[in-house]
């Protein structure tokens, strides 16, 4: 049910605009005031004193394919070479390729350069000077001068008896002390005879006036002494060479 205003609701008697209220005489609610804008405004054309633009200004953008000015290459889209659109620069953009220079090969080295001179095995022939390390700081230099086999005549001339089935041998050489100091005696016991089967034989005790042995006693640094060593080996064998070793390097002289 629609309800209306309560009883007595509404304008009171005598409510309204006061007497004489309203627009003044001659008031125009809409439009511009008479004579606005003034005649001749805005003026046609550019303002006075402003130079006119040159003919053809502003310039229109050149159409596609318009030739570039002399001395200037046409712009090229990025990533496009002279041969058409593709990805990445072309060889023409990069210039001529250069093959990287290879470093020169290293000089050929001697395969024996990496061998320690003090640890390399020593070998030579009769007459060669060989040098090697021994025990207790000994450094010996040996030169084998001769190997005489058989030497039975020299033994018999000295009044020595050769056991049955054996033959004698005489080895002459020179020893040089390279130890950097004196030693008590020459290391003659390290000299052994090498037979044709590869076996070694120790020296024999003998005294021959015709072939004196190495002297006993002190040997000074860089002093050289000479002497002979004697051997007895089975007759059926031959002499292959001489070896020296004293707890270190092995020196070998072959006939």
Tab-separated table of C-alpha atoms in Angstrom:
chain	number	residue	atom	x	y	z
A	1	UNK	CA	0.000	0.000	0.000
A	2	UNK	CA	1.410	3.338	-1.000
A	3	UNK	CA	1.685	5.821	1.743
A	4	UNK	CA	1.513	9.564	1.124
A	5	UNK	CA	2.988	12.380	3.158
A	6	UNK	CA	1.821	12.687	6.687
A	7	UNK	CA	-1.131	14.951	7.390
A	8	UNK	CA	-0.167	18.625	7.368
A	9	UNK	CA	3.053	17.967	5.279
A	10	UNK	CA	3.655	20.482	2.501
A	11	UNK	CA	4.536	24.104	1.945
A	12	UNK	CA	3.388	26.478	4.509
A	13	UNK	CA	0.983	29.167	3.508
A	14	UNK	CA	2.732	32.152	1.985
A	15	UNK	CA	5.937	30.110	0.966
A	16	UNK	CA	7.649	31.237	-2.329
A	17	UNK	CA	10.104	33.766	-3.784
A	18	UNK	CA	9.961	37.200	-2.348
A	19	UNK	CA	8.184	39.864	-4.283
A	20	UNK	CA	10.231	41.289	-7.184
A	21	UNK	CA	12.595	38.293	-7.475
A	22	UNK	CA	13.709	37.409	-11.011
A	23	UNK	CA	16.147	38.383	-13.832
A	24	UNK	CA	16.808	42.077	-14.438
A	25	UNK	CA	15.254	43.715	-17.444
A	26	UNK	CA	17.170	42.933	-20.729
A	27	UNK	CA	18.931	39.752	-19.350
A	28	UNK	CA	19.647	37.132	-22.080
A	29	UNK	CA	20.215	33.681	-20.549
A	30	UNK	CA	21.858	32.057	-23.618
A	31	UNK	CA	24.311	33.068	-26.454
A	32	UNK	CA	27.224	35.482	-26.568
A	33	UNK	CA	26.928	39.099	-25.652
A	34	UNK	CA	26.123	41.380	-28.551
A	35	UNK	CA	29.158	42.296	-30.716
A	36	UNK	CA	31.409	39.347	-29.604
A	37	UNK	CA	33.861	38.528	-31.132
A	38	UNK	CA	34.865	41.877	-32.586
A	39	UNK	CA	34.671	42.235	-36.327
A	40	UNK	CA	37.766	40.944	-38.305
A	41	UNK	CA	39.059	38.546	-35.556
A	42	UNK	CA	40.894	36.234	-36.010
A	43	UNK	CA	42.796	37.860	-38.926
A	44	UNK	CA	43.091	35.657	-42.035
A	45	UNK	CA	46.560	34.285	-42.925
A	46	UNK	CA	49.791	34.503	-40.871
A	47	UNK	CA	50.321	37.331	-38.439
A	48	UNK	CA	51.862	40.523	-39.639
A	49	UNK	CA	55.663	40.550	-39.851
A	50	UNK	CA	56.028	36.683	-40.017
A	51	UNK	CA	57.865	35.549	-43.176
A	52	UNK	CA	55.913	33.183	-45.348
A	53	UNK	CA	57.152	29.516	-45.518
A	54	UNK	CA	59.261	28.485	-48.553
A	55	UNK	CA	57.537	26.711	-51.385
A	56	UNK	CA	57.026	22.976	-50.767
A	57	UNK	CA	57.359	23.297	-46.975
A	58	UNK	CA	56.951	21.043	-45.052
A	59	UNK	CA	58.620	18.441	-47.306
A	60	UNK	CA	56.801	15.224	-47.880
A	61	UNK	CA	58.508	11.931	-46.966
A	62	UNK	CA	60.270	10.435	-50.006
A	63	UNK	CA	58.516	7.401	-51.396
A	64	UNK	CA	60.122	3.972	-51.126
A	65	UNK	CA	62.880	3.448	-53.625
A	66	UNK	CA	63.770	7.130	-53.625
A	67	UNK	CA	67.469	7.353	-54.609
A	68	UNK	CA	69.790	8.473	-51.774
A	69	UNK	CA	71.782	11.697	-52.019
A	70	UNK	CA	75.124	11.475	-53.821
A	71	UNK	CA	77.923	9.989	-51.685
A	72	UNK	CA	75.627	8.297	-49.190
A	73	UNK	CA	74.764	4.628	-49.204
A	74	UNK	CA	71.154	3.620	-48.689
A	75	UNK	CA	70.261	2.452	-45.224
A	76	UNK	CA	70.196	-1.314	-44.798
A	77	UNK	CA	67.955	-3.097	-42.318
A	78	UNK	CA	69.802	-4.650	-39.401
A	79	UNK	CA	70.743	-8.268	-39.934
A	80	UNK	CA	70.451	-8.000	-43.743
A	81	UNK	CA	73.416	-8.225	-46.084
A	82	UNK	CA	73.825	-7.486	-49.726
A	83	UNK	CA	72.490	-10.852	-50.824
A	84	UNK	CA	68.968	-10.458	-49.412
A	85	UNK	CA	67.308	-10.874	-46.063
A	86	UNK	CA	68.863	-13.459	-43.803
A	87	UNK	CA	69.996	-13.769	-40.223
A	88	UNK	CA	73.473	-12.627	-39.213
A	89	UNK	CA	76.138	-10.675	-41.117
A	90	UNK	CA	77.526	-11.864	-44.427
A	91	UNK	CA	81.124	-12.435	-45.452
A	92	UNK	CA	80.989	-9.099	-47.278
A	93	UNK	CA	80.162	-7.392	-43.982
A	94	UNK	CA	82.913	-9.169	-42.125
A	95	UNK	CA	85.613	-8.710	-44.737
A	96	UNK	CA	87.959	-11.459	-45.990
A	97	UNK	CA	88.492	-14.345	-43.626
A	98	UNK	CA	91.942	-14.912	-42.171
A	99	UNK	CA	93.259	-18.298	-41.273
A	100	UNK	CA	94.615	-18.265	-37.690
A	101	UNK	CA	98.370	-18.521	-37.630
A	102	UNK	CA	99.652	-21.770	-36.209
A	103	UNK	CA	102.555	-21.581	-33.724
A	104	UNK	CA	105.829	-22.983	-35.038
A	105	UNK	CA	106.541	-26.577	-34.012
A	106	UNK	CA	108.841	-26.956	-31.014
A	107	UNK	CA	112.447	-27.749	-31.854
A	108	UNK	CA	113.340	-31.391	-31.903
A	109	UNK	CA	114.856	-32.471	-28.625
A	110	UNK	CA	117.450	-35.090	-27.970
A	111	UNK	CA	115.695	-38.178	-26.525
A	112	UNK	CA	118.581	-38.473	-24.053
A	113	UNK	CA	118.246	-34.939	-22.667
A	114	UNK	CA	115.928	-36.058	-19.871
A	115	UNK	CA	118.318	-38.738	-18.636
A	116	UNK	CA	120.264	-37.761	-15.574
A	117	UNK	CA	123.938	-37.879	-16.369
A	118	UNK	CA	124.684	-39.350	-12.942
A	119	UNK	CA	122.075	-42.125	-13.173
A	120	UNK	CA	122.545	-43.245	-16.791
A	121	UNK	CA	124.232	-46.635	-17.240
A	122	UNK	CA	127.804	-46.419	-18.465
A	123	UNK	CA	129.223	-48.598	-21.222
A	124	UNK	CA	131.981	-48.352	-23.799
A	125	UNK	CA	134.893	-50.138	-25.353
A	126	UNK	CA	138.423	-50.784	-24.192
A	127	UNK	CA	140.236	-47.444	-24.137
A	128	UNK	CA	137.195	-45.355	-23.143
A	129	UNK	CA	137.103	-43.268	-19.960
A	130	UNK	CA	133.934	-43.941	-17.936
A	131	UNK	CA	132.856	-42.253	-14.722
A	132	UNK	CA	130.387	-43.485	-12.125
A	133	UNK	CA	129.147	-43.156	-8.566
A	134	UNK	CA	130.075	-45.636	-5.832
A	135	UNK	CA	129.141	-46.082	-2.199
A	136	UNK	CA	130.001	-43.683	0.661
A	137	UNK	CA	130.276	-40.712	-1.705
A	138	UNK	CA	132.843	-42.356	-3.943
A	139	UNK	CA	133.015	-41.109	-7.514
A	140	UNK	CA	135.381	-43.046	-9.684
A	141	UNK	CA	136.790	-42.515	-13.157
A	142	UNK	CA	138.175	-45.572	-14.932
A	143	UNK	CA	139.953	-46.145	-18.221
A	144	UNK	CA	140.546	-49.772	-19.225
A	145	UNK	CA	143.667	-49.845	-21.360
A	146	UNK	CA	144.013	-53.521	-22.281
A	147	UNK	CA	142.589	-57.027	-21.751
A	148	UNK	CA	145.088	-59.845	-22.328
A	149	UNK	CA	143.609	-63.346	-22.561
A	150	UNK	CA	145.041	-65.903	-22.235
A	151	UNK	CA	148.050	-64.674	-20.280
A	152	UNK	CA	149.417	-68.015	-19.063
A	153	UNK	CA	152.961	-67.266	-20.291
A	154	UNK	CA	153.265	-64.232	-18.009
A	155	UNK	CA	152.036	-66.233	-15.026
A	156	UNK	CA	154.463	-69.091	-15.713
A	157	UNK	CA	157.365	-66.628	-16.212
A	158	UNK	CA	156.589	-65.145	-12.807
A	159	UNK	CA	156.763	-68.642	-11.269
A	160	UNK	CA	152.986	-68.935	-10.725
A	161	UNK	CA	151.034	-72.147	-11.154
A	162	UNK	CA	147.727	-72.074	-13.045
A	163	UNK	CA	145.103	-74.557	-11.790
A	164	UNK	CA	144.123	-77.330	-14.186
A	165	UNK	CA	141.218	-76.427	-16.444
A	166	UNK	CA	141.705	-72.673	-15.998
A	167	UNK	CA	143.252	-69.914	-18.023
A	168	UNK	CA	144.635	-66.605	-16.822
A	169	UNK	CA	143.762	-63.050	-17.893
A	170	UNK	CA	145.466	-59.694	-17.250
A	171	UNK	CA	143.588	-56.353	-17.331
A	172	UNK	CA	145.448	-53.018	-17.270
A	173	UNK	CA	143.797	-49.704	-16.459
A	174	UNK	CA	143.906	-46.266	-14.823
A	175	UNK	CA	141.864	-44.994	-11.891
A	176	UNK	CA	141.069	-41.283	-11.187
A	177	UNK	CA	139.589	-40.142	-7.877
A	178	UNK	CA	136.586	-37.835	-8.674
A	179	UNK	CA	135.089	-37.825	-5.170
A	180	UNK	CA	136.035	-34.249	-4.255
A	181	UNK	CA	138.298	-35.485	-1.439
A	182	UNK	CA	140.901	-38.129	-0.721
A	183	UNK	CA	139.992	-41.826	-0.316
A	184	UNK	CA	141.829	-44.500	1.666
A	185	UNK	CA	142.594	-46.852	-1.262
A	186	UNK	CA	141.630	-47.363	-4.928
A	187	UNK	CA	138.390	-49.386	-5.348
A	188	UNK	CA	140.041	-52.145	-7.306
A	189	UNK	CA	137.844	-54.883	-5.790
A	190	UNK	CA	134.920	-53.609	-7.873
A	191	UNK	CA	136.617	-54.623	-11.150
A	192	UNK	CA	135.271	-57.964	-12.418
A	193	UNK	CA	135.845	-59.966	-15.595
A	194	UNK	CA	132.789	-60.672	-17.802
A	195	UNK	CA	132.981	-64.033	-19.622
A	196	UNK	CA	131.301	-65.094	-22.858
A	197	UNK	CA	128.287	-66.526	-20.997
A	198	UNK	CA	127.603	-63.275	-19.116
A	199	UNK	CA	128.995	-64.452	-15.773
A	200	UNK	CA	131.369	-62.266	-13.767
A	201	UNK	CA	134.595	-63.340	-12.041
A	202	UNK	CA	136.361	-61.629	-9.153
A	203	UNK	CA	140.031	-60.793	-9.330
A	204	UNK	CA	142.692	-63.310	-8.326
A	205	UNK	CA	145.578	-62.640	-5.969
A	206	UNK	CA	148.802	-62.558	-7.908
A	207	UNK	CA	152.078	-60.621	-8.079
A	208	UNK	CA	153.772	-60.147	-11.447
A	209	UNK	CA	156.787	-57.882	-11.710
A	210	UNK	CA	156.103	-57.436	-15.414
A	211	UNK	CA	152.582	-56.199	-14.684
A	212	UNK	CA	152.488	-54.367	-11.329
A	213	UNK	CA	149.176	-54.077	-9.597
A	214	UNK	CA	147.473	-50.927	-8.193
A	215	UNK	CA	149.293	-49.496	-5.200
A	216	UNK	CA	147.618	-49.481	-1.815
A	217	UNK	CA	147.095	-46.359	0.258
A	218	UNK	CA	145.489	-42.950	0.076
A	219	UNK	CA	144.427	-41.492	-3.266
A	220	UNK	CA	144.001	-37.721	-3.330
A	221	UNK	CA	141.252	-35.839	-5.134
A	222	UNK	CA	141.808	-35.838	-8.926
A	223	UNK	CA	144.848	-38.095	-8.517
A	224	UNK	CA	145.304	-40.816	-11.169
A	225	UNK	CA	147.077	-44.132	-10.589
A	226	UNK	CA	147.688	-47.085	-12.925
A	227	UNK	CA	147.942	-50.823	-12.359
A	228	UNK	CA	146.890	-54.334	-13.388
A	229	UNK	CA	144.328	-56.866	-12.181
A	230	UNK	CA	144.525	-60.677	-12.694
A	231	UNK	CA	141.813	-63.301	-13.269
A	232	UNK	CA	141.378	-67.044	-13.650
A	233	UNK	CA	138.431	-68.427	-15.666
A	234	UNK	CA	137.572	-71.849	-17.126
A	235	UNK	CA	139.439	-72.545	-20.349
A	236	UNK	CA	136.305	-73.262	-22.386
A	237	UNK	CA	135.071	-69.699	-21.863
A	238	UNK	CA	136.131	-66.527	-23.574
A	239	UNK	CA	136.445	-62.989	-22.196
A	240	UNK	CA	133.671	-60.580	-23.224
A	241	UNK	CA	134.737	-57.504	-21.250
A	242	UNK	CA	135.303	-55.836	-17.885
A	243	UNK	CA	132.808	-54.369	-15.412
A	244	UNK	CA	133.180	-52.121	-12.389
A	245	UNK	CA	130.625	-51.557	-9.638
A	246	UNK	CA	130.975	-50.467	-6.035
A	247	UNK	CA	127.432	-50.150	-4.704
A	248	UNK	CA	126.345	-47.630	-7.367
A	249	UNK	CA	126.705	-47.205	-11.115
A	250	UNK	CA	127.703	-50.100	-13.326
A	251	UNK	CA	130.507	-49.407	-15.804
A	252	UNK	CA	131.106	-51.841	-18.654
A	253	UNK	CA	133.910	-52.101	-21.225
A	254	UNK	CA	133.581	-54.600	-24.078
A	255	UNK	CA	136.445	-56.009	-26.146
